[in-house]
Coordinates of C-alpha atoms and ligand atoms in Angstrom, one line a residue:
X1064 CA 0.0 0.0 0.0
X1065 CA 1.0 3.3 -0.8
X1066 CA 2.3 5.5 2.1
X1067 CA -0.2 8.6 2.8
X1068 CA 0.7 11.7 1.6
X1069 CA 2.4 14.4 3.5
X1070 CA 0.3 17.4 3.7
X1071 CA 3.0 19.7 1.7
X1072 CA 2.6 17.0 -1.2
X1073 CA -1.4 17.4 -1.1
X1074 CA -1.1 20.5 -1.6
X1075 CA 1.2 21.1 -3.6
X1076 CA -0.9 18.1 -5.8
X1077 CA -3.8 20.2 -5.5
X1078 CA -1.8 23.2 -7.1
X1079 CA -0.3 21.3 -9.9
X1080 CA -3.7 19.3 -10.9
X1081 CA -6.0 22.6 -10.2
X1082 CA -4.1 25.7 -10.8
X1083 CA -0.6 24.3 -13.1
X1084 CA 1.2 24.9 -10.2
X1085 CA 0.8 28.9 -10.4
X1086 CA -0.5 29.2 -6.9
X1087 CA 1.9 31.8 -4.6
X1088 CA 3.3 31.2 -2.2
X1089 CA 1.7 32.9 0.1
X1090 CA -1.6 30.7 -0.7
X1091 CA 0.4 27.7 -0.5
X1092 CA 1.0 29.0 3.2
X1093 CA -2.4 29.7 4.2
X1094 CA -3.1 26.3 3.9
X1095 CA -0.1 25.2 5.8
X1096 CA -1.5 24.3 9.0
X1097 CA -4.2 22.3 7.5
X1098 CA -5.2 19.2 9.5
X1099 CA -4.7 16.8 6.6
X1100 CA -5.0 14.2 8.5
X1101 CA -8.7 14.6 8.5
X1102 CA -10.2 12.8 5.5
X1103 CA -13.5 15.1 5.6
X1104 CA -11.0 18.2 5.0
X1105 CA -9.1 17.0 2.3
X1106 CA -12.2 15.0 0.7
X1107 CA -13.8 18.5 0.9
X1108 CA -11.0 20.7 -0.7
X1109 CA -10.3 18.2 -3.1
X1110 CA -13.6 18.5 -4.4
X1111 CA -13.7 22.7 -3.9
X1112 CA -11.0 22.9 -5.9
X1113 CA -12.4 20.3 -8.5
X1114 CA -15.3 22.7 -8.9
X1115 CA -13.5 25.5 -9.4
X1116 CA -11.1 24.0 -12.3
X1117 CA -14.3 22.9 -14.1
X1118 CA -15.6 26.0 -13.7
X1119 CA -11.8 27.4 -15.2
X1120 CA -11.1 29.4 -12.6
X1121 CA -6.7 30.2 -12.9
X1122 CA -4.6 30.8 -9.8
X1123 CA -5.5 34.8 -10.1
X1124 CA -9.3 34.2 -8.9
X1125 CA -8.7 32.7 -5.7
X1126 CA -8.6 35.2 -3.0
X1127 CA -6.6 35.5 -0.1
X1128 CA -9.8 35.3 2.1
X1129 CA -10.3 31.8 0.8
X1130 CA -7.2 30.6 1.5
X1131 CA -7.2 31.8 5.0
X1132 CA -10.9 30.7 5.4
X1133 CA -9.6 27.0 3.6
X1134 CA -6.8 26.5 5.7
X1135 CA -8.1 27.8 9.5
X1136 CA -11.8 28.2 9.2
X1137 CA -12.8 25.2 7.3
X1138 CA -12.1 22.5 9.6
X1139 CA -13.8 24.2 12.4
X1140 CA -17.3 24.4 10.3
X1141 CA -17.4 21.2 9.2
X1142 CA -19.6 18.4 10.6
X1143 CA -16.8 16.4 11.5
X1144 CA -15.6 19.2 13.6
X1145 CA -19.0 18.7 15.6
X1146 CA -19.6 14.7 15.9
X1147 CA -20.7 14.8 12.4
X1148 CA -23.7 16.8 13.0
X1149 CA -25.1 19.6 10.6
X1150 CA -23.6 22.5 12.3
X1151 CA -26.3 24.9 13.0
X1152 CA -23.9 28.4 11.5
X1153 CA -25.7 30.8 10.3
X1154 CA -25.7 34.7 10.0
X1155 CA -28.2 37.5 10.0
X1156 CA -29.2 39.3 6.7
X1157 CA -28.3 36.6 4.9
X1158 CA -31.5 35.6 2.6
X1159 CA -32.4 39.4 2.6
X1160 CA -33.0 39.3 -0.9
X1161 CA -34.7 35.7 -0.7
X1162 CA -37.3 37.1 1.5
X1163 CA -37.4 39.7 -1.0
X1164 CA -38.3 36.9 -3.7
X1165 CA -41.0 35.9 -1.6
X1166 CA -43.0 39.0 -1.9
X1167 CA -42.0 39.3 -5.6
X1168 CA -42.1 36.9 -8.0
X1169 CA -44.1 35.7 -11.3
X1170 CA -45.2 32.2 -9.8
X1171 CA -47.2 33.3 -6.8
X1172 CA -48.8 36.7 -5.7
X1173 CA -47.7 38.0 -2.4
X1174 CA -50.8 36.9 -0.7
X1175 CA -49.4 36.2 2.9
X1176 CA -49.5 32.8 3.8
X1177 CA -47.7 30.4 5.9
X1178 CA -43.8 30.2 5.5
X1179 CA -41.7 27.5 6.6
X1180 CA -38.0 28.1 7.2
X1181 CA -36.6 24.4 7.2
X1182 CA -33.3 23.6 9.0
X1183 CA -33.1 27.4 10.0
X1184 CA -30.1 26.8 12.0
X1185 CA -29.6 29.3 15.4
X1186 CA -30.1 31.5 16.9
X1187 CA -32.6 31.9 14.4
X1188 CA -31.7 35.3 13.1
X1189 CA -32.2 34.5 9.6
X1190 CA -35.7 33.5 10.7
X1191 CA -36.2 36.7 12.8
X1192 CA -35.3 38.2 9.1
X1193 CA -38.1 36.8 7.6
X1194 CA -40.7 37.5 10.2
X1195 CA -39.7 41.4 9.7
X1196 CA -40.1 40.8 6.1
X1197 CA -42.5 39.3 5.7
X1198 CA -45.6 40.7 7.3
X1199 CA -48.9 39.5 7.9
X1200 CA -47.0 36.3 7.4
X1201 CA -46.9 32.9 10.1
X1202 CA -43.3 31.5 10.1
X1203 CA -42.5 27.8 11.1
X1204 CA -39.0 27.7 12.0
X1205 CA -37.6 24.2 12.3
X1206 CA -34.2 22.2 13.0
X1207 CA -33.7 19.2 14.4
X1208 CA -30.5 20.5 16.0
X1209 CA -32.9 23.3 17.6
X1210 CA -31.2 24.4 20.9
X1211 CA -33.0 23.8 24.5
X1212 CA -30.4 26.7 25.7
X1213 CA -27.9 29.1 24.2
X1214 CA -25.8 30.5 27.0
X1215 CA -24.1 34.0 25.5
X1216 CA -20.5 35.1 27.4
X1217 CA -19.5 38.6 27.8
X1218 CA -18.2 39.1 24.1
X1219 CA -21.4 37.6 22.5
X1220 CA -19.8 34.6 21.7
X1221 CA -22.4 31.7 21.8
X1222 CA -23.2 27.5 22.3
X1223 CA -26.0 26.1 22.3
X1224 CA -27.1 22.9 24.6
X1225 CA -29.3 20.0 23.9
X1226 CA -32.7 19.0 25.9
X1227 CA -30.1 16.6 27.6
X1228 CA -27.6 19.7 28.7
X1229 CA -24.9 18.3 26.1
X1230 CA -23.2 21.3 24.1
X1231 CA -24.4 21.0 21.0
X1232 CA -22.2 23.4 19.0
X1233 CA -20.1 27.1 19.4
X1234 CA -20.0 30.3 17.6
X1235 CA -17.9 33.4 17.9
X1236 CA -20.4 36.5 17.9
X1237 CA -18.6 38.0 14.6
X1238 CA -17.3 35.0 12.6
X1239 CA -14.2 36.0 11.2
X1240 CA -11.1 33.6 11.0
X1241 CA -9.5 35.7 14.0
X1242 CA -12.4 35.0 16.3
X1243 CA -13.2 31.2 15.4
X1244 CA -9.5 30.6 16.0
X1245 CA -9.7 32.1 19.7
X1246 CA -12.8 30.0 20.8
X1247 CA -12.0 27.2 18.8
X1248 CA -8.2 26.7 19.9
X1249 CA -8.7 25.2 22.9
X1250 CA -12.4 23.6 22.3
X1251 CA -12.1 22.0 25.8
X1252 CA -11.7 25.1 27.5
X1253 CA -14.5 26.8 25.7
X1254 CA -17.2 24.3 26.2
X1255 CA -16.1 24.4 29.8
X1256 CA -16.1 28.1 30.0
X1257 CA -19.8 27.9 28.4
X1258 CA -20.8 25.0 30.5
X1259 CA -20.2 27.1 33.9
X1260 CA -22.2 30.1 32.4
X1261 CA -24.4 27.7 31.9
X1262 CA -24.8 26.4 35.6
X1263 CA -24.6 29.5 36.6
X1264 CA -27.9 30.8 34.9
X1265 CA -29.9 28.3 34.9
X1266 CA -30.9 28.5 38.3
X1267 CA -32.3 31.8 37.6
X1268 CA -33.8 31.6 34.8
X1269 CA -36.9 28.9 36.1
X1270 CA -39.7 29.2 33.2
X1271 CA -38.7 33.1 32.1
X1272 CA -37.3 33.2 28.4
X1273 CA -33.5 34.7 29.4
X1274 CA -31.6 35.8 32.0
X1275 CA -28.4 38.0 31.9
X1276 CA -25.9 38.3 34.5
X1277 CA -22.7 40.6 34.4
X1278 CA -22.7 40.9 30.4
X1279 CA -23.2 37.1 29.9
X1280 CA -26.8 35.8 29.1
X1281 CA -28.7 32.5 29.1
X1282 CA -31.6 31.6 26.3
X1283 CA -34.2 29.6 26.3
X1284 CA -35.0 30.3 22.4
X1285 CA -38.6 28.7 21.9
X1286 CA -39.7 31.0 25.0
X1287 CA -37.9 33.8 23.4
X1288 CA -38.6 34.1 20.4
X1289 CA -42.2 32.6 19.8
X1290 CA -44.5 34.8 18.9
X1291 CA -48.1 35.6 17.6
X1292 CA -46.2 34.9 14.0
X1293 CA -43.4 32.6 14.9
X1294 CA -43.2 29.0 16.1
X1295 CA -40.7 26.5 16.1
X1296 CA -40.6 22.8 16.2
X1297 CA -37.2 20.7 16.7
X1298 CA -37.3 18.7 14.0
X1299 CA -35.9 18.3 10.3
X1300 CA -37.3 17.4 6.9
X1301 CA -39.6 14.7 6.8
X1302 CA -40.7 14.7 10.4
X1303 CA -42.1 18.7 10.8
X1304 CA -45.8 18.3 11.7
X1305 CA -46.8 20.6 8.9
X1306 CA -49.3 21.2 6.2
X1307 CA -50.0 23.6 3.5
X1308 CA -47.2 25.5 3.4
X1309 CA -46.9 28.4 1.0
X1310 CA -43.4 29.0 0.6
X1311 CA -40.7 26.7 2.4
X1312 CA -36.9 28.0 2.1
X1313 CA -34.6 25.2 2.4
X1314 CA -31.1 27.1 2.4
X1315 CA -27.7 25.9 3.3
X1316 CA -28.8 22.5 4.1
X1317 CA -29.0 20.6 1.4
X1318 CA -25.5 20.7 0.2
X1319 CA -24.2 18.6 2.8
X1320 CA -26.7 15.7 2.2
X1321 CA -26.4 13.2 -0.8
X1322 CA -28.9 13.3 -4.0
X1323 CA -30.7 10.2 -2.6
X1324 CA -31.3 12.1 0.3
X1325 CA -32.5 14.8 -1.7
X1326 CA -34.9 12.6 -3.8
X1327 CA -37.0 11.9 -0.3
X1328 CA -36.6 15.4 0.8
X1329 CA -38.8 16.3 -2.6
X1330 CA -41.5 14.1 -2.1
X1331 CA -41.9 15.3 1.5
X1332 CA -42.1 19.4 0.2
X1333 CA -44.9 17.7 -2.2
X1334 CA -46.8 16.9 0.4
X1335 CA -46.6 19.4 2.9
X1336 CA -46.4 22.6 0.0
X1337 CA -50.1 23.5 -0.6
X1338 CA -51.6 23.9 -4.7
X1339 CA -49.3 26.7 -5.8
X1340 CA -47.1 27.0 -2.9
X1341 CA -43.1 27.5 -3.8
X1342 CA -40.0 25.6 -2.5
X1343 CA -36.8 27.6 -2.5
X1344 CA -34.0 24.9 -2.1
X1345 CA -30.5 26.6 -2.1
X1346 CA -27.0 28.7 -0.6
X1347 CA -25.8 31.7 0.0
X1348 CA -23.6 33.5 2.1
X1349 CA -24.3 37.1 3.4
X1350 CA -26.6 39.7 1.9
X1351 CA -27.5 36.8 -0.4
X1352 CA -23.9 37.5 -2.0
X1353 CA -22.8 33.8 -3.7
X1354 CA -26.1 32.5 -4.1
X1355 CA -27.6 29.6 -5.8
X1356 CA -31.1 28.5 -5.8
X1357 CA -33.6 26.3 -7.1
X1358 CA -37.1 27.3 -7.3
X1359 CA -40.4 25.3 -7.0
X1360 CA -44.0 25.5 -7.6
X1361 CA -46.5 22.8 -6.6
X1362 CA -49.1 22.5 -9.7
X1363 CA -51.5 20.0 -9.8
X1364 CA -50.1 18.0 -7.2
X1365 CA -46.9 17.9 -8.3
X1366 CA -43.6 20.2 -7.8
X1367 CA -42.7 21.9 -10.9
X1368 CA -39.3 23.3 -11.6
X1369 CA -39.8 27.6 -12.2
X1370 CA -36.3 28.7 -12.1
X1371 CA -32.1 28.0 -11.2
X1372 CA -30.8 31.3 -10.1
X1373 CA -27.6 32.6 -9.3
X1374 CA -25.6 35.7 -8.6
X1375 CA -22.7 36.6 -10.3
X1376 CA -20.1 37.2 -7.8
X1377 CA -20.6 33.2 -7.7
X1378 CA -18.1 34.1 -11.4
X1379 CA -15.8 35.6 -9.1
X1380 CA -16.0 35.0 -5.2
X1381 CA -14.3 36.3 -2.4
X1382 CA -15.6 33.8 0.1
X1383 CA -16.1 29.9 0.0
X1384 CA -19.8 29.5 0.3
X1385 CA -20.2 28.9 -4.3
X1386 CA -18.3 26.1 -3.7
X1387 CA -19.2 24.9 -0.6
X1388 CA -20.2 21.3 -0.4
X1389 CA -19.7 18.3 1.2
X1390 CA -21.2 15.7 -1.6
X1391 CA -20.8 15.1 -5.1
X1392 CA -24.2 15.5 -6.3
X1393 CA -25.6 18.5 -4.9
X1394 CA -28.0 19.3 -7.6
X1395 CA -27.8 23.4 -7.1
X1396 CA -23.6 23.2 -6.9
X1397 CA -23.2 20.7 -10.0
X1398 CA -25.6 23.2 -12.2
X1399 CA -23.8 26.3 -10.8
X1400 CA -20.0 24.9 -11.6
X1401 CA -21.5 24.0 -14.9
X1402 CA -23.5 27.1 -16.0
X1403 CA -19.9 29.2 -14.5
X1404 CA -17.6 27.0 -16.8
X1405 CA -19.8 28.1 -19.9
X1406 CA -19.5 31.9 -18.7
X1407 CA -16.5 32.1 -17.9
X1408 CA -15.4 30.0 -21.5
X1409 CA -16.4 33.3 -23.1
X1410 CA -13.8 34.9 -24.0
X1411 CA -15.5 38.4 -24.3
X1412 CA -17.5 38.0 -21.2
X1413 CA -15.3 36.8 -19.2
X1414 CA -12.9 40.4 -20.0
X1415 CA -15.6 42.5 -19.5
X1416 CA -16.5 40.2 -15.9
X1417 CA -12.6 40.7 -14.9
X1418 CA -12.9 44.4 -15.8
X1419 CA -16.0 45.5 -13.9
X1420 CA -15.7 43.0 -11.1
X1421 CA -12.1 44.8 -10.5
X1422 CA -13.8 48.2 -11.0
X1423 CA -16.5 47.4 -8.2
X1424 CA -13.7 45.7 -6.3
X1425 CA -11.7 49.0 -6.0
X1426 CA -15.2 51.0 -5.7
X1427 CA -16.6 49.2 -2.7
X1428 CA -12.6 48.8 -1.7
X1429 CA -13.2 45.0 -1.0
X1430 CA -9.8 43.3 -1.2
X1431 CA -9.1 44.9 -4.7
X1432 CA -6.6 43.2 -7.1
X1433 CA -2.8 44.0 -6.7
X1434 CA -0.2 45.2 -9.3
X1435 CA 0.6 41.9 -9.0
X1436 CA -2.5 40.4 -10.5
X1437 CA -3.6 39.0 -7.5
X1438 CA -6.6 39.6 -5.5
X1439 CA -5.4 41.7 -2.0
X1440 CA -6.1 40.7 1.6
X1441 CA -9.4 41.9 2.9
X1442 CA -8.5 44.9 5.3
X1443 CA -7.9 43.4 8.7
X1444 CA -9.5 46.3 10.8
X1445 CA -12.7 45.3 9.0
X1446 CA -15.5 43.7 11.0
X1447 CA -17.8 41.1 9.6
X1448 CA -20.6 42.8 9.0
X1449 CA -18.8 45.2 7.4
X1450 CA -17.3 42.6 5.1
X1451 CA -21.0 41.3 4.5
X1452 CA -22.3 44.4 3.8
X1453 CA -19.7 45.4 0.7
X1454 CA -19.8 41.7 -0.4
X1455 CA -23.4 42.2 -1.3
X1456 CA -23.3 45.7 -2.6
X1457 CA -20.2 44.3 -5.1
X1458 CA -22.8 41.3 -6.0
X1459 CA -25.7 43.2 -6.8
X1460 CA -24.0 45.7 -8.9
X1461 CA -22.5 43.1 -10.7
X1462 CA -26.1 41.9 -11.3
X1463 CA -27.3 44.8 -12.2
X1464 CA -24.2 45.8 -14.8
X1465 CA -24.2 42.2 -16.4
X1466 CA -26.9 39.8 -15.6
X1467 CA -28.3 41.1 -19.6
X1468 CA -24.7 40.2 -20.9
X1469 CA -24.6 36.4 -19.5
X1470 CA -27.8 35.6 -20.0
X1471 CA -27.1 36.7 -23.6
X1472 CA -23.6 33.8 -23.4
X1473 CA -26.3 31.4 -22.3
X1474 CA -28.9 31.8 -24.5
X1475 CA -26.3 31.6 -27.3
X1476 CA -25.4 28.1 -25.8
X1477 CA -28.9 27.1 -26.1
X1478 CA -29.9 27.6 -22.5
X1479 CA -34.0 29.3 -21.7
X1480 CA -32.2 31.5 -19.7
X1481 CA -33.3 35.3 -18.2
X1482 CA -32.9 37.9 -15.3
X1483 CA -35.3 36.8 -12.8
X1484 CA -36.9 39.4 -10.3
X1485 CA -34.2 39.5 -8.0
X1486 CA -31.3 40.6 -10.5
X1487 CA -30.4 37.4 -11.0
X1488 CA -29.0 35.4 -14.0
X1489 CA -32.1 32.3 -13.9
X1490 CA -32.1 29.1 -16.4
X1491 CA -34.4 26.3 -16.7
X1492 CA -32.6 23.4 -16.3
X1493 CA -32.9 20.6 -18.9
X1494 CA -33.5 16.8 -18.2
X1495 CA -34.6 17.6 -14.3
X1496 CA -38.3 17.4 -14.6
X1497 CA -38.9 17.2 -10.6
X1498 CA -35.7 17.7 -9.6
Ligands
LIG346 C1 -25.6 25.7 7.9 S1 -27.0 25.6 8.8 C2 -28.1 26.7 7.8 C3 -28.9 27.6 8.6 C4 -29.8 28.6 7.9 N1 -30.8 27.9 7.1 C5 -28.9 29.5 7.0 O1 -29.1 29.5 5.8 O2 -28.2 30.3 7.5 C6 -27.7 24.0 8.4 C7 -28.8 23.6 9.3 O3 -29.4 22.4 8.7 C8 -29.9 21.7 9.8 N2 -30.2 20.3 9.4 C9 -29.4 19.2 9.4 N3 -30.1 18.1 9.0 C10 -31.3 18.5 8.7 C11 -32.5 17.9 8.2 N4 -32.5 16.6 8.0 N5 -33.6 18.6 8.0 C12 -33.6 20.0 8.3 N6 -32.5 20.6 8.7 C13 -31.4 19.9 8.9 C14 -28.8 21.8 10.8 O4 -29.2 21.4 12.1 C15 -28.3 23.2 10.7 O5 -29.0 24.0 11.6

């Protein structure tokens, strides 16, 4: 049997089979610390940068942020990191725009009607989102992961504990690379820091919904956060007690789980949608920046495909989350990588994508390309929501300067292909009937 590799040769096997071996050096570095040694890390990054070859990305669209994210971050937000479980990460503002596509859209008027926000991870900002949103509106949030507590420390950082008082999973209040590197250094001591926060509220907070104590705070969420317009239930896809859902958002779930998975997770939104109701399966990451998503409509009984839409900073990243995920078959990542490579195989488009993307880069001043070619290092004295907010203003103006030009590239190829209400670049995919 062959020896394993060392974790200089997989990477330097992953620059000469993915980028010719024109990654600097400095890359290369970011990822030096990477626990190779776990087989869901490299099994992920192998198949990151597999996506991004077939999409033809070179050496001078991977970002600095990336790498850093790739080689410290990664292995921290992975279900392996967390007993295999679905880590529950999630950030506020992140489906603005979806919410927006609730309320506007050709498929269903914006009659309000029950929402269901399905695997809605926590705290359930993203949810919270969506209630402000979406008024008039009832919102079922559910996870099966759906914290009994979430115990907050002075700093805001966060874990949440199980019905049984297990920990279930940790977040630092601003998820930056810095920050998950200082809680997740020494996990031990962190889920014992939490854990005596924990003990120490509990006592006081009997049946009230939180309780705060010199800057730290302990939450029971259901008690919270219910509300006239807002329930929860603990439980995932398939098991939600639920019927006749209008719209159901399914976002940054689905990539993790396998098509077969995917192919049960359909015929339960059949069910539960009502006649006309609409199933938004997708990702994104903030300000619905690097978005992909699939849209649904139940007709006659059965879900019909309306639309695959993307944004196009998903042509040009700065963060992980176009790529991001952890099985082969993802239906939305497979049809993104695809749709990219044929956009970015234009010779013309892709010049006038690498001009104004650099333009809005140096505009928005969010990590603009060096003299060198290469992208720069986000600022360090930037905070994340401040890193959020200029990754979606760079995304929608690339929207709204060339969604007209690549749908034009695609309908040349032969796609049905348009710019759907949101700004976005949409197809209809071929040979996917009820995907
Ligand atoms: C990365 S979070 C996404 C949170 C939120 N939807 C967002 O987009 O920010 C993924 C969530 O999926 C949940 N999940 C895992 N398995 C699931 C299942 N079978 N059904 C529904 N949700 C599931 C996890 O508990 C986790 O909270």
């Amino acid at each position: 049997m062959e020896p394993p590799l060392s974790r200089p040769e997989i990477i330097a096997s992953w620059n000469d089979r993915y980028f010719g071996g024109t990654l600097p050096e400095t890359f290369r570095d970011s990822l030096a610390e990477l626990p190779t040694e776990r087989q869901d890390v490299v099994d992920f990054l192998e198949h990151f940068f597999k996506l991004m070859h077939h999409g033809r990305f070179v050496s001078t669209d991977v970002s600095p942020m990336q790498c850093t994210v790739l080689g410290s971050l990664l292995s921290r937000i992975l279900p392996g990191a967390w007993s295999g479980r679905i880590p529950p990460i999630t950030v506020g503002g992140r489906h603005v725009l979806i919410d927006e596509y609730v309320l506007r859209n050709k498929w269903r008027d914006a009659t309000p009607g029950l929402f269901l926000d399905i695997g809605c991870g926590f705290p359930p900002v993203t949810t919270l989102d969506s209630v402000a949103a979406l008024q008039g509106w009832q919102v079922l949030a559910a996870d099966p992961s759906m914290p009994a507590h979430v115990v907050y420390d002075a700093e805001g950082n966060y874990a949440t504990f199980d019905t049984q008082g297990e920990m279930v999973y940790f977040q630092p209040a601003a998820p930056t690379v810095e920050t998950w590197n200082a809680l997740a250094e020494d996990a031990t001591a962190t889920e014992a820091n939490f854990r005596r926060l924990l003990d120490r509220l509990l006592p006081d907070l009997g049946d009230g919904a939180e309780v705060t104590s010199d800057g730290a705070r302990l939450v029971h969420p259901m008690r919270l956060y219910s509300s006239a317009s807002l329930s929860f239930q603990t439980a995932g896809i398939g098991d939600v007690q639920v019927q006749d859902v209008d719209v159901a958002r399914c976002f940054n779930v689905l990539y993790y789980l396998d098509a077969t998975f995917r192919r049960r997770t359909m015929q339960w939104f059949e069910q539960v949608l009502t006649e006309g109701g609409l199933l938004l399966i997708g990702g994104d990451w903030a300000h619905t920046s690097e978005a992909r998503y699939s849209v649904y409509q139940k007709v006659d009984g059965h879900l019909v495909t309306r639309e695959f839409a993307f944004s196009l900073d998903n042509l040009c990243p700065a963060s992980i989350v176009s790529w991001f995920c952890l099985v082969d078959d993802d239906f939305e990542t497979l049809l993104l990588a695809d749709l990219v490579r044929e956009l970015r195989s234009d010779a013309a488009f892709l010049q006038r994508l690498n001009s104004v993307n650099d333009r809005l880069r140096e505009q928005h001043d969010f990590a603009p390309r060096g003299a060198d070619g290469f992208y720069s290092e986000m600022d360090p004295s930037l905070g994340a929501s401040e890193i959020w907010g200029r990754a979606g203003a760079v995304a929608s103006d690339l929207n709204e300067e060339l969604a007209e030009e690549a749908v034009a590239v695609l309908k040349a190829g032969g796609h049905e292909a348009w710019v759907n209400d949101l700004g976005h670049v949409a197809v209809m995919p071929t040979g996917v009937a009820s995907q």
